PDB file of C-alpha atoms in Angstrom:
ATOM      1  CA  MET A 276       0.056   0.040  -0.083  1.00  0.00           C
ATOM      2  CA  LYS A 277       2.864   2.412   0.893  1.00  0.00           C
ATOM      3  CA  ARG A 278       4.458   1.684  -2.547  1.00  0.00           C
ATOM      4  CA  ILE A 279       1.035   2.375  -4.376  1.00  0.00           C
ATOM      5  CA  VAL A 280       0.691   5.683  -2.375  1.00  0.00           C
ATOM      6  CA  SER A 281       4.260   6.630  -3.326  1.00  0.00           C
ATOM      7  CA  MET A 282       3.673   5.807  -7.167  1.00  0.00           C
ATOM      8  CA  LEU A 283       0.385   7.941  -7.101  1.00  0.00           C
ATOM      9  CA  ALA A 284       2.268  10.888  -5.497  1.00  0.00           C
ATOM     10  CA  CYS A 285       4.924  10.701  -8.176  1.00  0.00           C
ATOM     11  CA  ALA A 286       2.315  10.585 -10.786  1.00  0.00           C
ATOM     12  CA  ILE A 287       0.610  13.643  -9.441  1.00  0.00           C
ATOM     13  CA  ALA A 288       3.801  15.484  -9.170  1.00  0.00           C
ATOM     14  CA  LEU A 289       4.979  14.894 -12.812  1.00  0.00           C
ATOM     15  CA  PRO A 290       2.603  17.226 -14.486  1.00  0.00           C
ATOM     16  CA  LEU A 291       3.640  19.870 -12.039  1.00  0.00           C
ATOM     17  CA  ALA A 292       7.282  19.301 -12.541  1.00  0.00           C
ATOM     18  CA  ALA A 293       7.182  19.535 -16.384  1.00  0.00           C
ATOM     19  CA  PRO A 294       6.132  23.253 -16.485  1.00  0.00           C
ATOM     20  CA  ALA A 295       8.521  23.913 -13.702  1.00  0.00           C
ATOM     21  CA  ALA A 296      11.329  22.561 -15.832  1.00  0.00           C
ATOM     22  CA  ALA A 297      10.124  24.315 -19.041  1.00  0.00           C
ATOM     23  CA  GLN A 298      10.033  27.662 -17.070  1.00  0.00           C
ATOM     24  CA  GLY A 299      13.618  27.138 -16.210  1.00  0.00           C
ATOM     25  CA  TRP A 300      15.050  26.807 -19.664  1.00  0.00           C
ATOM     26  CA  VAL A 301      18.595  27.940 -20.167  1.00  0.00           C
ATOM     27  CA  PRO A 302      20.951  27.542 -23.179  1.00  0.00           C
ATOM     28  CA  GLN A 303      23.010  24.393 -23.013  1.00  0.00           C
ATOM     29  CA  LYS A 304      25.517  24.997 -25.820  1.00  0.00           C
ATOM     30  CA  ASN A 305      27.058  27.765 -27.735  1.00  0.00           C
ATOM     31  CA  VAL A 306      24.714  30.542 -28.864  1.00  0.00           C
ATOM     32  CA  GLU A 307      25.108  32.118 -32.340  1.00  0.00           C
ATOM     33  CA  ILE A 308      23.965  35.757 -33.049  1.00  0.00           C
ATOM     34  CA  VAL A 309      23.631  35.779 -36.823  1.00  0.00           C
ATOM     35  CA  VAL A 310      24.160  38.972 -38.716  1.00  0.00           C
ATOM     36  CA  GLY A 311      23.087  39.393 -42.393  1.00  0.00           C
ATOM     37  CA  SER A 312      25.748  41.893 -43.377  1.00  0.00           C
ATOM     38  CA  ALA A 313      29.590  41.935 -43.484  1.00  0.00           C
ATOM     39  CA  PRO A 314      31.668  43.029 -40.385  1.00  0.00           C
ATOM     40  CA  GLY A 315      31.905  46.690 -39.666  1.00  0.00           C
ATOM     41  CA  GLY A 316      28.323  47.975 -40.258  1.00  0.00           C
ATOM     42  CA  SER A 317      25.607  48.896 -37.730  1.00  0.00           C
ATOM     43  CA  ASN A 318      24.156  45.463 -37.749  1.00  0.00           C
ATOM     44  CA  ASP A 319      27.453  43.845 -36.933  1.00  0.00           C
ATOM     45  CA  LYS A 320      28.076  46.560 -34.268  1.00  0.00           C
ATOM     46  CA  THR A 321      24.693  45.733 -32.679  1.00  0.00           C
ATOM     47  CA  ALA A 322      25.560  41.932 -32.486  1.00  0.00           C
ATOM     48  CA  ARG A 323      29.038  42.627 -31.120  1.00  0.00           C
ATOM     49  CA  THR A 324      27.844  45.074 -28.585  1.00  0.00           C
ATOM     50  CA  ILE A 325      25.179  42.595 -27.198  1.00  0.00           C
ATOM     51  CA  GLU A 326      27.603  39.672 -27.316  1.00  0.00           C
ATOM     52  CA  ARG A 327      30.340  41.812 -25.385  1.00  0.00           C
ATOM     53  CA  ILE A 328      27.961  42.878 -22.641  1.00  0.00           C
ATOM     54  CA  ILE A 329      26.457  39.400 -22.302  1.00  0.00           C
ATOM     55  CA  VAL A 330      29.955  37.963 -21.853  1.00  0.00           C
ATOM     56  CA  GLU A 331      31.320  40.633 -19.548  1.00  0.00           C
ATOM     57  CA  LYS A 332      28.301  40.584 -17.287  1.00  0.00           C
ATOM     58  CA  LYS A 333      28.202  36.733 -17.340  1.00  0.00           C
ATOM     59  CA  LEU A 334      24.379  36.810 -18.278  1.00  0.00           C
ATOM     60  CA  VAL A 335      24.334  33.360 -19.811  1.00  0.00           C
ATOM     61  CA  PRO A 336      26.112  30.229 -18.830  1.00  0.00           C
ATOM     62  CA  VAL A 337      27.460  29.352 -22.310  1.00  0.00           C
ATOM     63  CA  SER A 338      29.633  30.894 -24.941  1.00  0.00           C
ATOM     64  CA  ILE A 339      28.425  33.171 -27.549  1.00  0.00           C
ATOM     65  CA  THR A 340      29.576  33.691 -31.112  1.00  0.00           C
ATOM     66  CA  VAL A 341      28.828  36.377 -33.726  1.00  0.00           C
ATOM     67  CA  VAL A 342      28.275  34.882 -37.049  1.00  0.00           C
ATOM     68  CA  ASN A 343      28.354  37.065 -40.252  1.00  0.00           C
ATOM     69  CA  ARG A 344      26.440  35.615 -43.211  1.00  0.00           C
ATOM     70  CA  PRO A 345      26.285  38.575 -45.668  1.00  0.00           C
ATOM     71  CA  GLY A 346      24.661  38.269 -49.183  1.00  0.00           C
ATOM     72  CA  GLY A 347      21.280  38.351 -50.744  1.00  0.00           C
ATOM     73  CA  GLY A 348      20.193  41.438 -48.879  1.00  0.00           C
ATOM     74  CA  SER A 349      20.409  39.456 -45.628  1.00  0.00           C
ATOM     75  CA  SER A 350      18.522  36.628 -47.079  1.00  0.00           C
ATOM     76  CA  ILE A 351      21.428  34.124 -46.574  1.00  0.00           C
ATOM     77  CA  ALA A 352      21.309  34.920 -42.876  1.00  0.00           C
ATOM     78  CA  PHE A 353      17.510  34.647 -42.739  1.00  0.00           C
ATOM     79  CA  ASN A 354      17.563  31.276 -44.465  1.00  0.00           C
ATOM     80  CA  TYR A 355      20.295  30.060 -42.123  1.00  0.00           C
ATOM     81  CA  VAL A 356      18.271  31.004 -39.034  1.00  0.00           C
ATOM     82  CA  ASN A 357      15.003  29.793 -40.570  1.00  0.00           C
ATOM     83  CA  GLN A 358      16.397  26.232 -40.798  1.00  0.00           C
ATOM     84  CA  ARG A 359      16.729  26.054 -37.035  1.00  0.00           C
ATOM     85  CA  ALA A 360      13.123  26.062 -35.961  1.00  0.00           C
ATOM     86  CA  GLY A 361      12.673  25.812 -32.233  1.00  0.00           C
ATOM     87  CA  ASP A 362      16.417  26.265 -31.428  1.00  0.00           C
ATOM     88  CA  GLY A 363      16.779  28.830 -28.621  1.00  0.00           C
ATOM     89  CA  HIS A 364      20.628  28.668 -29.290  1.00  0.00           C
ATOM     90  CA  THR A 365      20.269  30.662 -32.568  1.00  0.00           C
ATOM     91  CA  LEU A 366      19.467  34.502 -32.549  1.00  0.00           C
ATOM     92  CA  LEU A 367      19.236  36.839 -35.479  1.00  0.00           C
ATOM     93  CA  ILE A 368      19.849  40.639 -35.587  1.00  0.00           C
ATOM     94  CA  GLY A 369      16.504  41.566 -37.142  1.00  0.00           C
ATOM     95  CA  THR A 370      16.183  44.628 -39.359  1.00  0.00           C
ATOM     96  CA  THR A 371      13.608  46.173 -41.604  1.00  0.00           C
ATOM     97  CA  ALA A 372      15.004  43.934 -44.403  1.00  0.00           C
ATOM     98  CA  LEU A 373      12.779  41.150 -42.999  1.00  0.00           C
ATOM     99  CA  LEU A 374       9.843  43.371 -44.113  1.00  0.00           C
ATOM    100  CA  SER A 375      11.136  44.854 -47.195  1.00  0.00           C
ATOM    101  CA  ASN A 376      12.787  41.772 -48.762  1.00  0.00           C
ATOM    102  CA  HIS A 377       9.381  40.057 -48.681  1.00  0.00           C
ATOM    103  CA  ILE A 378       7.532  42.991 -50.079  1.00  0.00           C
ATOM    104  CA  VAL A 379       9.914  43.466 -53.066  1.00  0.00           C
ATOM    105  CA  GLY A 380      10.006  39.797 -53.751  1.00  0.00           C
ATOM    106  CA  SER A 381      13.666  39.038 -53.147  1.00  0.00           C
ATOM    107  CA  SER A 382      12.906  36.594 -50.283  1.00  0.00           C
ATOM    108  CA  PRO A 383       9.959  34.285 -49.509  1.00  0.00           C
ATOM    109  CA  LEU A 384      10.747  34.765 -45.760  1.00  0.00           C
ATOM    110  CA  SER A 385       9.007  37.505 -43.704  1.00  0.00           C
ATOM    111  CA  TYR A 386       8.810  38.447 -40.123  1.00  0.00           C
ATOM    112  CA  THR A 387       6.145  35.875 -39.597  1.00  0.00           C
ATOM    113  CA  ASP A 388       8.815  33.067 -40.215  1.00  0.00           C
ATOM    114  CA  PHE A 389      10.619  34.153 -37.123  1.00  0.00           C
ATOM    115  CA  THR A 390      10.099  34.640 -33.376  1.00  0.00           C
ATOM    116  CA  PRO A 391      10.202  38.312 -32.232  1.00  0.00           C
ATOM    117  CA  ILE A 392      12.091  38.608 -28.989  1.00  0.00           C
ATOM    118  CA  ALA A 393      12.842  42.274 -28.537  1.00  0.00           C
ATOM    119  CA  SER A 394      13.258  45.470 -30.488  1.00  0.00           C
ATOM    120  CA  MET A 395      16.509  47.203 -29.201  1.00  0.00           C
ATOM    121  CA  PHE A 396      16.654  50.613 -30.649  1.00  0.00           C
ATOM    122  CA  ASN A 397      16.067  52.885 -33.658  1.00  0.00           C
ATOM    123  CA  ASP A 398      18.697  54.111 -36.080  1.00  0.00           C
ATOM    124  CA  TYR A 399      18.058  57.263 -38.006  1.00  0.00           C
ATOM    125  CA  VAL A 400      19.491  57.447 -41.531  1.00  0.00           C
ATOM    126  CA  VAL A 401      22.116  60.107 -42.477  1.00  0.00           C
ATOM    127  CA  PHE A 402      23.126  61.228 -45.937  1.00  0.00           C
ATOM    128  CA  ALA A 403      26.920  61.492 -46.462  1.00  0.00           C
ATOM    129  CA  VAL A 404      29.141  62.777 -49.203  1.00  0.00           C
ATOM    130  CA  ASN A 405      32.907  62.769 -49.678  1.00  0.00           C
ATOM    131  CA  ALA A 406      34.537  65.787 -48.078  1.00  0.00           C
ATOM    132  CA  SER A 407      35.828  66.782 -51.497  1.00  0.00           C
ATOM    133  CA  SER A 408      32.363  66.930 -52.895  1.00  0.00           C
ATOM    134  CA  PRO A 409      30.988  70.191 -54.225  1.00  0.00           C
ATOM    135  CA  VAL A 410      27.755  69.496 -52.412  1.00  0.00           C
ATOM    136  CA  LYS A 411      27.991  71.316 -49.025  1.00  0.00           C
ATOM    137  CA  THR A 412      24.282  71.140 -47.844  1.00  0.00           C
ATOM    138  CA  GLY A 413      21.225  69.106 -47.994  1.00  0.00           C
ATOM    139  CA  LYS A 414      19.526  71.778 -50.135  1.00  0.00           C
ATOM    140  CA  GLU A 415      22.329  71.588 -52.679  1.00  0.00           C
ATOM    141  CA  LEU A 416      22.029  67.753 -52.750  1.00  0.00           C
ATOM    142  CA  ALA A 417      18.243  68.017 -53.208  1.00  0.00           C
ATOM    143  CA  ALA A 418      18.710  70.427 -56.019  1.00  0.00           C
ATOM    144  CA  GLN A 419      21.190  68.200 -57.796  1.00  0.00           C
ATOM    145  CA  LEU A 420      18.935  65.138 -57.418  1.00  0.00           C
ATOM    146  CA  LYS A 421      16.044  66.995 -58.769  1.00  0.00           C
ATOM    147  CA  ALA A 422      17.901  68.339 -61.760  1.00  0.00           C
ATOM    148  CA  ASP A 423      19.782  65.032 -62.628  1.00  0.00           C
ATOM    149  CA  PRO A 424      19.295  62.080 -60.441  1.00  0.00           C
ATOM    150  CA  GLN A 425      21.629  59.978 -62.587  1.00  0.00           C
ATOM    151  CA  SER A 426      24.455  62.285 -61.652  1.00  0.00           C
ATOM    152  CA  VAL A 427      24.328  61.025 -58.027  1.00  0.00           C
ATOM    153  CA  ALA A 428      25.281  57.383 -57.513  1.00  0.00           C
ATOM    154  CA  VAL A 429      23.848  56.339 -54.124  1.00  0.00           C
ATOM    155  CA  GLY A 430      25.257  53.482 -52.203  1.00  0.00           C
ATOM    156  CA  PHE A 431      23.616  51.699 -49.257  1.00  0.00           C
ATOM    157  CA  ALA A 432      23.341  48.323 -47.548  1.00  0.00           C
ATOM    158  CA  THR A 433      22.183  45.633 -47.950  1.00  0.00           C
ATOM    159  CA  THR A 434      19.790  45.406 -50.872  1.00  0.00           C
ATOM    160  CA  LEU A 435      17.412  47.326 -53.235  1.00  0.00           C
ATOM    161  CA  GLY A 436      14.448  48.082 -51.177  1.00  0.00           C
ATOM    162  CA  SER A 437      16.325  48.265 -47.819  1.00  0.00           C
ATOM    163  CA  HIS A 438      15.543  50.954 -45.339  1.00  0.00           C
ATOM    164  CA  ASN A 439      18.593  52.845 -46.512  1.00  0.00           C
ATOM    165  CA  HIS A 440      17.351  52.735 -50.064  1.00  0.00           C
ATOM    166  CA  ILE A 441      13.899  53.795 -48.966  1.00  0.00           C
ATOM    167  CA  ALA A 442      15.313  56.751 -47.181  1.00  0.00           C
ATOM    168  CA  ALA A 443      16.900  57.916 -50.483  1.00  0.00           C
ATOM    169  CA  GLY A 444      13.620  57.166 -52.309  1.00  0.00           C
ATOM    170  CA  LEU A 445      11.671  59.173 -49.718  1.00  0.00           C
ATOM    171  CA  LEU A 446      14.124  62.145 -50.220  1.00  0.00           C
ATOM    172  CA  MET A 447      13.276  61.878 -54.028  1.00  0.00           C
ATOM    173  CA  LYS A 448       9.519  61.911 -53.359  1.00  0.00           C
ATOM    174  CA  ALA A 449       9.653  64.799 -50.817  1.00  0.00           C
ATOM    175  CA  ILE A 450      11.459  67.061 -53.455  1.00  0.00           C
ATOM    176  CA  GLY A 451       9.049  66.122 -56.091  1.00  0.00           C
ATOM    177  CA  GLY A 452      11.361  63.593 -57.919  1.00  0.00           C
ATOM    178  CA  ASN A 453      10.780  60.060 -58.992  1.00  0.00           C
ATOM    179  CA  ALA A 454      12.446  57.405 -56.708  1.00  0.00           C
ATOM    180  CA  ARG A 455      12.861  54.998 -59.651  1.00  0.00           C
ATOM    181  CA  SER A 456      15.173  57.485 -61.329  1.00  0.00           C
ATOM    182  CA  LEU A 457      17.787  57.097 -58.537  1.00  0.00           C
ATOM    183  CA  LYS A 458      21.210  55.630 -59.506  1.00  0.00           C
ATOM    184  CA  ALA A 459      21.247  53.112 -56.652  1.00  0.00           C
ATOM    185  CA  VAL A 460      24.078  50.797 -55.754  1.00  0.00           C
ATOM    186  CA  ALA A 461      23.549  48.052 -53.177  1.00  0.00           C
ATOM    187  CA  PHE A 462      26.441  46.718 -51.054  1.00  0.00           C
ATOM    188  CA  LYS A 463      26.694  43.640 -48.711  1.00  0.00           C
ATOM    189  CA  GLY A 464      27.381  46.089 -45.805  1.00  0.00           C
ATOM    190  CA  SER A 465      27.431  49.747 -44.905  1.00  0.00           C
ATOM    191  CA  ALA A 466      31.270  49.577 -44.355  1.00  0.00           C
ATOM    192  CA  GLU A 467      31.717  48.667 -48.049  1.00  0.00           C
ATOM    193  CA  ALA A 468      29.499  51.366 -49.160  1.00  0.00           C
ATOM    194  CA  VAL A 469      31.521  53.984 -46.998  1.00  0.00           C
ATOM    195  CA  THR A 470      34.720  52.669 -48.441  1.00  0.00           C
ATOM    196  CA  ALA A 471      33.445  53.259 -52.012  1.00  0.00           C
ATOM    197  CA  LEU A 472      32.417  56.698 -51.030  1.00  0.00           C
ATOM    198  CA  LEU A 473      35.831  57.398 -49.619  1.00  0.00           C
ATOM    199  CA  GLY A 474      37.392  56.223 -52.793  1.00  0.00           C
ATOM    200  CA  GLY A 475      35.385  58.549 -54.979  1.00  0.00           C
ATOM    201  CA  HIS A 476      33.221  55.728 -56.573  1.00  0.00           C
ATOM    202  CA  LEU A 477      29.985  57.155 -55.246  1.00  0.00           C
ATOM    203  CA  GLN A 478      28.628  60.522 -54.737  1.00  0.00           C
ATOM    204  CA  LEU A 479      26.311  59.716 -51.746  1.00  0.00           C
ATOM    205  CA  VAL A 480      25.920  57.105 -49.087  1.00  0.00           C
ATOM    206  CA  THR A 481      22.632  56.670 -47.002  1.00  0.00           C
ATOM    207  CA  THR A 482      23.444  54.843 -43.734  1.00  0.00           C
ATOM    208  CA  ALA A 483      23.507  55.008 -39.949  1.00  0.00           C
ATOM    209  CA  ALA A 484      25.397  57.920 -38.260  1.00  0.00           C
ATOM    210  CA  GLY A 485      27.684  55.540 -36.412  1.00  0.00           C
ATOM    211  CA  ASN A 486      29.039  54.198 -39.672  1.00  0.00           C
ATOM    212  CA  VAL A 487      30.346  57.554 -40.836  1.00  0.00           C
ATOM    213  CA  SER A 488      30.929  59.585 -37.573  1.00  0.00           C
ATOM    214  CA  GLY A 489      34.551  58.634 -37.446  1.00  0.00           C
ATOM    215  CA  HIS A 490      35.250  59.742 -41.087  1.00  0.00           C
ATOM    216  CA  VAL A 491      33.274  62.822 -40.315  1.00  0.00           C
ATOM    217  CA  ALA A 492      35.458  63.652 -37.278  1.00  0.00           C
ATOM    218  CA  GLU A 493      38.547  63.102 -39.339  1.00  0.00           C
ATOM    219  CA  GLY A 494      37.354  65.406 -42.178  1.00  0.00           C
ATOM    220  CA  ARG A 495      37.045  62.704 -44.875  1.00  0.00           C
ATOM    221  CA  LEU A 496      33.187  62.718 -45.047  1.00  0.00           C
ATOM    222  CA  ARG A 497      30.508  65.380 -44.654  1.00  0.00           C
ATOM    223  CA  VAL A 498      26.926  64.526 -43.579  1.00  0.00           C
ATOM    224  CA  VAL A 499      24.525  66.984 -45.332  1.00  0.00           C
ATOM    225  CA  GLY A 500      21.313  65.822 -43.819  1.00  0.00           C
ATOM    226  CA  VAL A 501      19.790  63.712 -41.009  1.00  0.00           C
ATOM    227  CA  SER A 502      16.431  62.076 -41.280  1.00  0.00           C
ATOM    228  CA  ALA A 503      15.669  62.354 -37.578  1.00  0.00           C
ATOM    229  CA  ASP A 504      13.047  64.543 -35.892  1.00  0.00           C
ATOM    230  CA  ARG A 505      15.842  66.531 -34.081  1.00  0.00           C
ATOM    231  CA  ARG A 506      19.576  66.991 -34.331  1.00  0.00           C
ATOM    232  CA  LEU A 507      21.874  64.207 -33.240  1.00  0.00           C
ATOM    233  CA  GLY A 508      24.681  64.770 -30.892  1.00  0.00           C
ATOM    234  CA  GLY A 509      28.514  64.277 -31.105  1.00  0.00           C
ATOM    235  CA  THR A 510      30.047  64.930 -34.440  1.00  0.00           C
ATOM    236  CA  MET A 511      26.656  65.417 -35.873  1.00  0.00           C
ATOM    237  CA  THR A 512      25.614  68.242 -33.695  1.00  0.00           C
ATOM    238  CA  GLY A 513      26.181  70.757 -36.525  1.00  0.00           C
ATOM    239  CA  VAL A 514      24.230  68.868 -39.205  1.00  0.00           C
ATOM    240  CA  PRO A 515      20.687  70.133 -39.643  1.00  0.00           C
ATOM    241  CA  THR A 516      17.756  67.630 -40.071  1.00  0.00           C
ATOM    242  CA  TRP A 517      16.024  67.486 -43.324  1.00  0.00           C
ATOM    243  CA  LYS A 518      13.109  69.286 -41.863  1.00  0.00           C
ATOM    244  CA  GLU A 519      15.191  72.201 -40.920  1.00  0.00           C
ATOM    245  CA  GLN A 520      16.279  72.312 -44.645  1.00  0.00           C
ATOM    246  CA  GLY A 521      12.748  72.444 -45.876  1.00  0.00           C
ATOM    247  CA  VAL A 522      12.353  68.775 -46.758  1.00  0.00           C
ATOM    248  CA  ASN A 523       9.741  66.634 -44.976  1.00  0.00           C
ATOM    249  CA  LEU A 524      11.707  63.547 -44.171  1.00  0.00           C
ATOM    250  CA  VAL A 525      11.918  61.676 -40.968  1.00  0.00           C
ATOM    251  CA  TYR A 526      12.893  58.001 -41.322  1.00  0.00           C
ATOM    252  CA  GLY A 527      14.994  55.286 -39.638  1.00  0.00           C
ATOM    253  CA  GLY A 528      15.249  51.550 -39.024  1.00  0.00           C
ATOM    254  CA  TRP A 529      14.973  49.426 -36.065  1.00  0.00           C
ATOM    255  CA  ARG A 530      17.475  46.779 -34.884  1.00  0.00           C
ATOM    256  CA  ALA A 531      15.929  43.853 -32.940  1.00  0.00           C
ATOM    257  CA  VAL A 532      16.838  40.345 -31.809  1.00  0.00           C
ATOM    258  CA  MET A 533      14.766  37.508 -33.145  1.00  0.00           C
ATOM    259  CA  GLY A 534      14.796  33.795 -33.070  1.00  0.00           C
ATOM    260  CA  PRO A 535      13.874  30.992 -35.406  1.00  0.00           C
ATOM    261  CA  LYS A 536      10.229  30.211 -35.725  1.00  0.00           C
ATOM    262  CA  GLY A 537       8.766  27.824 -33.076  1.00  0.00           C
ATOM    263  CA  LEU A 538      10.534  29.149 -29.876  1.00  0.00           C
ATOM    264  CA  SER A 539       8.762  28.272 -26.745  1.00  0.00           C
ATOM    265  CA  PRO A 540       7.385  30.900 -24.380  1.00  0.00           C
ATOM    266  CA  ALA A 541      10.078  29.860 -21.766  1.00  0.00           C
ATOM    267  CA  GLN A 542      12.824  30.443 -24.373  1.00  0.00           C
ATOM    268  CA  VAL A 543      11.357  33.767 -25.403  1.00  0.00           C
ATOM    269  CA  ALA A 544      11.211  34.805 -21.759  1.00  0.00           C
ATOM    270  CA  TYR A 545      14.751  33.787 -21.039  1.00  0.00           C
ATOM    271  CA  TRP A 546      16.101  35.880 -23.850  1.00  0.00           C
ATOM    272  CA  GLU A 547      13.730  38.806 -23.103  1.00  0.00           C
ATOM    273  CA  GLY A 548      15.318  38.892 -19.491  1.00  0.00           C
ATOM    274  CA  VAL A 549      18.768  38.696 -20.615  1.00  0.00           C
ATOM    275  CA  LEU A 550      18.304  41.503 -23.328  1.00  0.00           C
ATOM    276  CA  ARG A 551      16.657  43.638 -20.654  1.00  0.00           C
ATOM    277  CA  LYS A 552      19.660  43.346 -18.493  1.00  0.00           C
ATOM    278  CA  VAL A 553      21.798  44.340 -21.560  1.00  0.00           C
ATOM    279  CA  THR A 554      19.849  47.409 -22.175  1.00  0.00           C
ATOM    280  CA  GLU A 555      19.916  48.509 -18.568  1.00  0.00           C
ATOM    281  CA  SER A 556      23.742  48.356 -18.380  1.00  0.00           C
ATOM    282  CA  PRO A 557      25.796  51.496 -18.433  1.00  0.00           C
ATOM    283  CA  GLU A 558      27.869  50.020 -21.308  1.00  0.00           C
ATOM    284  CA  TRP A 559      24.685  49.714 -23.505  1.00  0.00           C
ATOM    285  CA  LYS A 560      23.673  53.212 -22.804  1.00  0.00           C
ATOM    286  CA  ALA A 561      27.147  54.493 -23.506  1.00  0.00           C
ATOM    287  CA  ASP A 562      27.112  52.593 -26.906  1.00  0.00           C
ATOM    288  CA  LEU A 563      23.669  54.083 -27.770  1.00  0.00           C
ATOM    289  CA  GLU A 564      25.205  57.574 -27.381  1.00  0.00           C
ATOM    290  CA  LYS A 565      28.464  56.637 -29.222  1.00  0.00           C
ATOM    291  CA  ASN A 566      26.487  55.154 -32.175  1.00  0.00           C
ATOM    292  CA  TYR A 567      23.733  57.705 -32.288  1.00  0.00           C
ATOM    293  CA  TRP A 568      21.148  55.034 -31.657  1.00  0.00           C
ATOM    294  CA  SER A 569      17.689  56.022 -30.068  1.00  0.00           C
ATOM    295  CA  ASP A 570      16.651  53.852 -27.124  1.00  0.00           C
ATOM    296  CA  ASP A 571      13.610  51.845 -27.894  1.00  0.00           C
ATOM    297  CA  PHE A 572      13.512  48.512 -26.011  1.00  0.00           C
ATOM    298  CA  VAL A 573      10.185  46.689 -26.670  1.00  0.00           C
ATOM    299  CA  THR A 574       9.645  43.019 -25.821  1.00  0.00           C
ATOM    300  CA  SER A 575       8.170  40.168 -27.733  1.00  0.00           C
ATOM    301  CA  ALA A 576       4.225  40.766 -27.485  1.00  0.00           C
ATOM    302  CA  GLN A 577       4.343  44.452 -28.411  1.00  0.00           C
ATOM    303  CA  PHE A 578       7.125  43.953 -30.924  1.00  0.00           C
ATOM    304  CA  ARG A 579       4.983  41.463 -32.839  1.00  0.00           C
ATOM    305  CA  LYS A 580       2.149  44.044 -32.911  1.00  0.00           C
ATOM    306  CA  ASP A 581       4.571  46.705 -34.126  1.00  0.00           C
ATOM    307  CA  LEU A 582       5.886  44.431 -36.734  1.00  0.00           C
ATOM    308  CA  GLU A 583       2.411  44.090 -38.335  1.00  0.00           C
ATOM    309  CA  LYS A 584       1.896  47.757 -38.605  1.00  0.00           C
ATOM    310  CA  ASP A 585       5.456  48.364 -39.785  1.00  0.00           C
ATOM    311  CA  TYR A 586       4.922  45.735 -42.658  1.00  0.00           C
ATOM    312  CA  ALA A 587       1.668  47.354 -43.800  1.00  0.00           C
ATOM    313  CA  ASP A 588       3.227  50.814 -43.613  1.00  0.00           C
ATOM    314  CA  MET A 589       6.427  49.891 -45.528  1.00  0.00           C
ATOM    315  CA  LYS A 590       4.389  47.994 -48.165  1.00  0.00           C
ATOM    316  CA  ALA A 591       2.373  51.171 -48.949  1.00  0.00           C
ATOM    317  CA  VAL A 592       5.677  53.199 -49.225  1.00  0.00           C
ATOM    318  CA  LEU A 593       7.288  50.576 -51.528  1.00  0.00           C
ATOM    319  CA  VAL A 594       4.196  50.261 -53.707  1.00  0.00           C
ATOM    320  CA  GLU A 595       4.259  54.124 -54.124  1.00  0.00           C
ATOM    321  CA  LEU A 596       7.923  54.163 -54.883  1.00  0.00           C
ATOM    322  CA  GLY A 597       7.489  51.403 -57.417  1.00  0.00           C
ATOM    323  CA  LEU A 598       9.676  48.864 -55.562  1.00  0.00           C
ATOM    324  CA  ALA A 599       7.042  46.420 -54.326  1.00  0.00           C
ATOM    325  CA  LYS A 600       6.445  43.252 -56.146  1.00  0.00           C
ATOM    326  CA  GLN A 601       3.119  43.515 -58.075  1.00  0.00           C
TER     327      GLN A 601
END
């Protein structure tokens, strides 16, 4: 009888133990943070900042590796992560390319094929020219684009229809031009586009402020317009916004951490907690300021709702600009 009672007690306890174990999920092997662009750009900086803080603060019990898989406008990275359904050891630096690639038809994958974990920050687009360029202001750039769009080769990462491309297209639309007349050149990463601008192979690069601030400080590049609602700090303090120059343009892109499709609630909750600790650290706040990133930490449930709206809004813009797949 005692053995029967003991067996019954174990049977009752099992259903209770299973959820407790699930709630206690922790990674058991190396974690990969996958980046869809080459080293040196803002996506890569995001991954390496997160990785560095997690390691320094010992926020996870396993090792973490940043894996760069550039190409296909981030599609190679998206495919890589998509093949690891339910694996909480694979994270992705998510960008608006998850939306735009699907809308323009360059990838069958969309945000619905991944698990949103957290949006980390917003990154406003800046418009940079070579310091030797005759273009000194945003107004002069706008005038040249309006008069002869093909005279301005515009470089950006990581693909046609990316948020950096959209920023250039929105500038054309705001000044009464046609976005499809832009001379657009896509690169695997913003670092490559900046290198081409420094070499005189481009007339303009649209990118994140952090990707060009060092070159601006050294006098090699000049930023002529910022698509933020107010001026940025640091080396960008003296750069007027587009609105200050009479152009109605405010636009940027979010950076997020996402997982493969099929992550469990326990896995999502674990990474939400880790990333929240990352964003609360002094090191993260210092990097936000250093890279001109705008703090915008949003966790999974709200982020999923935001993605639905962002997709609809971006599709409307890309259709208007002639870039959406018909």
